[in-house]
Amino acid sequence: LHAGDIHYFRHPRALWRETLLRAKRAGLNTISTYVPWNLHEQQEGVYSFDGELDLGAYLTADAPPRSPPTPLG
C-alpha cells in the first residue's frame, strides 16, 4: 500500500485529474481525502457540491472516459 493525501478543495478543479495522475505516476495506489463540511454547508441546511466543491466529479476524476450507452434492442 502506497498512500497519500490530496485535498480536492485545495486544487483548482481543472487540475484534479492531472494531480491524481501525477500521484499515480509517483507510485501511489491509494489516495485519502477529507470532506470539509464547513465549505459544503456554509449556511445551515444549504448544501453546495457545485464547481470547485463537486465531490462526485473529484471522486471520478481519474476514471477513464466512459463510452456513451448503447441503445438496447
Short mmCIF file of N, CA and C in Angstrom, two decimals:
data_model
loop_
_atom_site.label_atom_id
_atom_site.label_comp_id
_atom_site.label_asym_id
_atom_site.label_seq_id
_atom_site.Cartn_x
_atom_site.Cartn_y
_atom_site.Cartn_z
N LEU A 1 0.85 -1.17 0.00
CA LEU A 1 0.00 0.00 0.00
C LEU A 1 0.89 1.23 0.00
N HIS A 2 0.70 2.08 -0.97
CA HIS A 2 1.42 3.35 -1.07
C HIS A 2 0.37 4.45 -1.16
N ALA A 3 0.22 5.18 -0.08
CA ALA A 3 -0.89 6.13 0.03
C ALA A 3 -0.41 7.56 0.20
N GLY A 4 -1.28 8.48 -0.14
CA GLY A 4 -1.03 9.90 0.06
C GLY A 4 -2.35 10.64 0.18
N ASP A 5 -2.27 11.87 0.62
CA ASP A 5 -3.46 12.73 0.76
C ASP A 5 -3.48 13.76 -0.36
N ILE A 6 -4.64 13.94 -0.95
CA ILE A 6 -4.87 15.05 -1.88
C ILE A 6 -6.21 15.66 -1.48
N HIS A 7 -6.20 16.92 -1.15
CA HIS A 7 -7.42 17.60 -0.75
C HIS A 7 -7.96 18.39 -1.93
N TYR A 8 -9.05 17.89 -2.50
CA TYR A 8 -9.61 18.44 -3.72
C TYR A 8 -9.91 19.93 -3.62
N PHE A 9 -10.31 20.40 -2.48
CA PHE A 9 -10.69 21.80 -2.30
C PHE A 9 -9.48 22.73 -2.26
N ARG A 10 -8.29 22.18 -2.25
CA ARG A 10 -7.07 23.00 -2.28
C ARG A 10 -6.46 23.08 -3.67
N HIS A 11 -7.07 22.40 -4.64
CA HIS A 11 -6.59 22.40 -6.02
C HIS A 11 -7.71 22.88 -6.94
N PRO A 12 -7.39 23.64 -7.96
CA PRO A 12 -8.43 24.02 -8.92
C PRO A 12 -9.01 22.77 -9.59
N ARG A 13 -10.28 22.78 -9.81
CA ARG A 13 -10.95 21.62 -10.43
C ARG A 13 -10.29 21.22 -11.74
N ALA A 14 -9.84 22.19 -12.50
CA ALA A 14 -9.21 21.90 -13.79
C ALA A 14 -7.95 21.05 -13.63
N LEU A 15 -7.37 21.00 -12.44
CA LEU A 15 -6.14 20.24 -12.21
C LEU A 15 -6.35 18.93 -11.44
N TRP A 16 -7.59 18.61 -11.09
CA TRP A 16 -7.83 17.41 -10.30
C TRP A 16 -7.30 16.17 -10.99
N ARG A 17 -7.68 15.97 -12.24
CA ARG A 17 -7.26 14.75 -12.96
C ARG A 17 -5.74 14.67 -13.04
N GLU A 18 -5.10 15.76 -13.44
CA GLU A 18 -3.65 15.76 -13.56
C GLU A 18 -2.97 15.51 -12.21
N THR A 19 -3.50 16.09 -11.15
CA THR A 19 -2.94 15.89 -9.81
C THR A 19 -3.03 14.42 -9.40
N LEU A 20 -4.17 13.80 -9.66
CA LEU A 20 -4.34 12.38 -9.33
C LEU A 20 -3.43 11.51 -10.19
N LEU A 21 -3.30 11.84 -11.45
CA LEU A 21 -2.43 11.06 -12.33
C LEU A 21 -0.96 11.20 -11.93
N ARG A 22 -0.57 12.37 -11.50
CA ARG A 22 0.81 12.56 -11.01
C ARG A 22 1.07 11.70 -9.79
N ALA A 23 0.10 11.64 -8.90
CA ALA A 23 0.25 10.80 -7.71
C ALA A 23 0.39 9.33 -8.12
N LYS A 24 -0.40 8.92 -9.10
CA LYS A 24 -0.32 7.54 -9.59
C LYS A 24 1.04 7.27 -10.21
N ARG A 25 1.53 8.21 -11.03
CA ARG A 25 2.85 8.04 -11.64
C ARG A 25 3.96 8.01 -10.60
N ALA A 26 3.74 8.65 -9.46
CA ALA A 26 4.72 8.65 -8.37
C ALA A 26 4.67 7.35 -7.56
N GLY A 27 3.77 6.46 -7.91
CA GLY A 27 3.69 5.16 -7.27
C GLY A 27 2.60 5.01 -6.23
N LEU A 28 1.78 6.03 -6.06
CA LEU A 28 0.68 5.90 -5.09
C LEU A 28 -0.44 5.05 -5.68
N ASN A 29 -1.00 4.18 -4.87
CA ASN A 29 -2.14 3.38 -5.33
C ASN A 29 -3.38 3.62 -4.46
N THR A 30 -3.25 4.54 -3.51
CA THR A 30 -4.37 4.89 -2.62
C THR A 30 -4.29 6.39 -2.33
N ILE A 31 -5.42 7.06 -2.44
CA ILE A 31 -5.49 8.49 -2.14
C ILE A 31 -6.51 8.69 -1.03
N SER A 32 -6.12 9.45 -0.05
CA SER A 32 -7.02 9.81 1.04
C SER A 32 -7.40 11.29 0.90
N THR A 33 -8.61 11.60 1.26
CA THR A 33 -9.03 13.00 1.29
C THR A 33 -10.02 13.14 2.44
N TYR A 34 -10.30 14.34 2.80
CA TYR A 34 -11.39 14.55 3.75
C TYR A 34 -12.33 15.59 3.15
N VAL A 35 -13.54 15.56 3.64
CA VAL A 35 -14.59 16.45 3.11
C VAL A 35 -14.76 17.59 4.11
N PRO A 36 -14.40 18.81 3.70
CA PRO A 36 -14.53 19.96 4.60
C PRO A 36 -15.99 20.43 4.64
N TRP A 37 -16.74 19.86 5.58
CA TRP A 37 -18.18 20.13 5.61
C TRP A 37 -18.48 21.62 5.75
N ASN A 38 -17.59 22.36 6.39
CA ASN A 38 -17.83 23.80 6.55
C ASN A 38 -17.85 24.52 5.20
N LEU A 39 -17.22 23.96 4.18
CA LEU A 39 -17.29 24.55 2.84
C LEU A 39 -18.56 24.12 2.11
N HIS A 40 -19.00 22.89 2.34
CA HIS A 40 -20.18 22.37 1.65
C HIS A 40 -21.49 22.85 2.28
N GLU A 41 -21.46 23.21 3.54
CA GLU A 41 -22.66 23.70 4.23
C GLU A 41 -22.30 24.98 4.97
N GLN A 42 -22.12 26.05 4.21
CA GLN A 42 -21.74 27.33 4.82
C GLN A 42 -22.90 27.98 5.55
N GLN A 43 -24.10 27.62 5.12
CA GLN A 43 -25.31 28.07 5.82
C GLN A 43 -26.07 26.81 6.22
N GLU A 44 -26.49 26.74 7.44
CA GLU A 44 -27.13 25.53 7.93
C GLU A 44 -28.28 25.09 7.03
N GLY A 45 -28.22 23.83 6.60
CA GLY A 45 -29.27 23.26 5.76
C GLY A 45 -29.15 23.58 4.28
N VAL A 46 -28.17 24.37 3.87
CA VAL A 46 -27.97 24.72 2.46
C VAL A 46 -26.64 24.09 2.02
N TYR A 47 -26.71 23.14 1.10
CA TYR A 47 -25.54 22.37 0.71
C TYR A 47 -25.06 22.77 -0.68
N SER A 48 -23.75 22.76 -0.85
CA SER A 48 -23.15 23.11 -2.13
C SER A 48 -22.16 22.03 -2.55
N PHE A 49 -22.40 21.43 -3.70
CA PHE A 49 -21.50 20.44 -4.28
C PHE A 49 -21.26 20.77 -5.75
N ASP A 50 -21.21 22.05 -6.06
CA ASP A 50 -21.03 22.50 -7.44
C ASP A 50 -19.62 23.05 -7.64
N GLY A 51 -19.24 23.16 -8.90
CA GLY A 51 -17.98 23.80 -9.25
C GLY A 51 -16.78 23.20 -8.56
N GLU A 52 -16.03 24.01 -7.84
CA GLU A 52 -14.82 23.57 -7.15
C GLU A 52 -15.11 22.63 -5.99
N LEU A 53 -16.37 22.53 -5.61
CA LEU A 53 -16.77 21.65 -4.50
C LEU A 53 -17.51 20.41 -4.96
N ASP A 54 -17.40 20.08 -6.24
CA ASP A 54 -18.12 18.94 -6.82
C ASP A 54 -17.40 17.64 -6.43
N LEU A 55 -17.74 17.12 -5.28
CA LEU A 55 -17.08 15.94 -4.74
C LEU A 55 -17.23 14.73 -5.67
N GLY A 56 -18.40 14.57 -6.26
CA GLY A 56 -18.61 13.45 -7.20
C GLY A 56 -17.66 13.52 -8.38
N ALA A 57 -17.45 14.71 -8.92
CA ALA A 57 -16.52 14.86 -10.04
C ALA A 57 -15.09 14.55 -9.61
N TYR A 58 -14.72 14.95 -8.41
CA TYR A 58 -13.38 14.65 -7.90
C TYR A 58 -13.18 13.14 -7.76
N LEU A 59 -14.17 12.46 -7.20
CA LEU A 59 -14.04 11.02 -6.96
C LEU A 59 -13.94 10.22 -8.25
N THR A 60 -14.36 10.77 -9.36
CA THR A 60 -14.26 10.07 -10.64
C THR A 60 -13.29 10.75 -11.60
N ALA A 61 -12.50 11.69 -11.10
CA ALA A 61 -11.63 12.50 -11.97
C ALA A 61 -10.60 11.69 -12.73
N ASP A 62 -10.07 10.61 -12.18
CA ASP A 62 -9.05 9.89 -12.92
C ASP A 62 -9.60 8.61 -13.54
N ALA A 63 -10.92 8.46 -13.50
CA ALA A 63 -11.55 7.32 -14.15
C ALA A 63 -11.46 7.49 -15.67
N PRO A 64 -11.25 6.38 -16.38
CA PRO A 64 -11.21 6.52 -17.83
C PRO A 64 -12.56 7.00 -18.37
N PRO A 65 -12.54 7.75 -19.46
CA PRO A 65 -13.81 8.22 -20.02
C PRO A 65 -14.69 7.04 -20.39
N ARG A 66 -15.98 7.20 -20.17
CA ARG A 66 -16.92 6.13 -20.49
C ARG A 66 -17.48 6.35 -21.88
N SER A 67 -17.73 5.24 -22.55
CA SER A 67 -18.41 5.32 -23.83
C SER A 67 -19.88 5.62 -23.57
N PRO A 68 -20.51 6.33 -24.50
CA PRO A 68 -21.95 6.58 -24.31
C PRO A 68 -22.70 5.26 -24.30
N PRO A 69 -23.79 5.19 -23.56
CA PRO A 69 -24.55 3.94 -23.53
C PRO A 69 -25.10 3.62 -24.91
N THR A 70 -25.18 2.34 -25.19
CA THR A 70 -25.77 1.91 -26.47
C THR A 70 -27.23 1.55 -26.25
N PRO A 71 -28.07 1.85 -27.22
CA PRO A 71 -29.49 1.52 -27.06
C PRO A 71 -29.70 0.00 -27.01
N LEU A 72 -30.63 -0.40 -26.18
CA LEU A 72 -30.97 -1.82 -26.13
C LEU A 72 -31.95 -2.13 -27.24
N GLY A 73 -31.86 -3.32 -27.74
CA GLY A 73 -32.87 -3.68 -28.72
C GLY A 73 -32.33 -4.37 -29.81
#
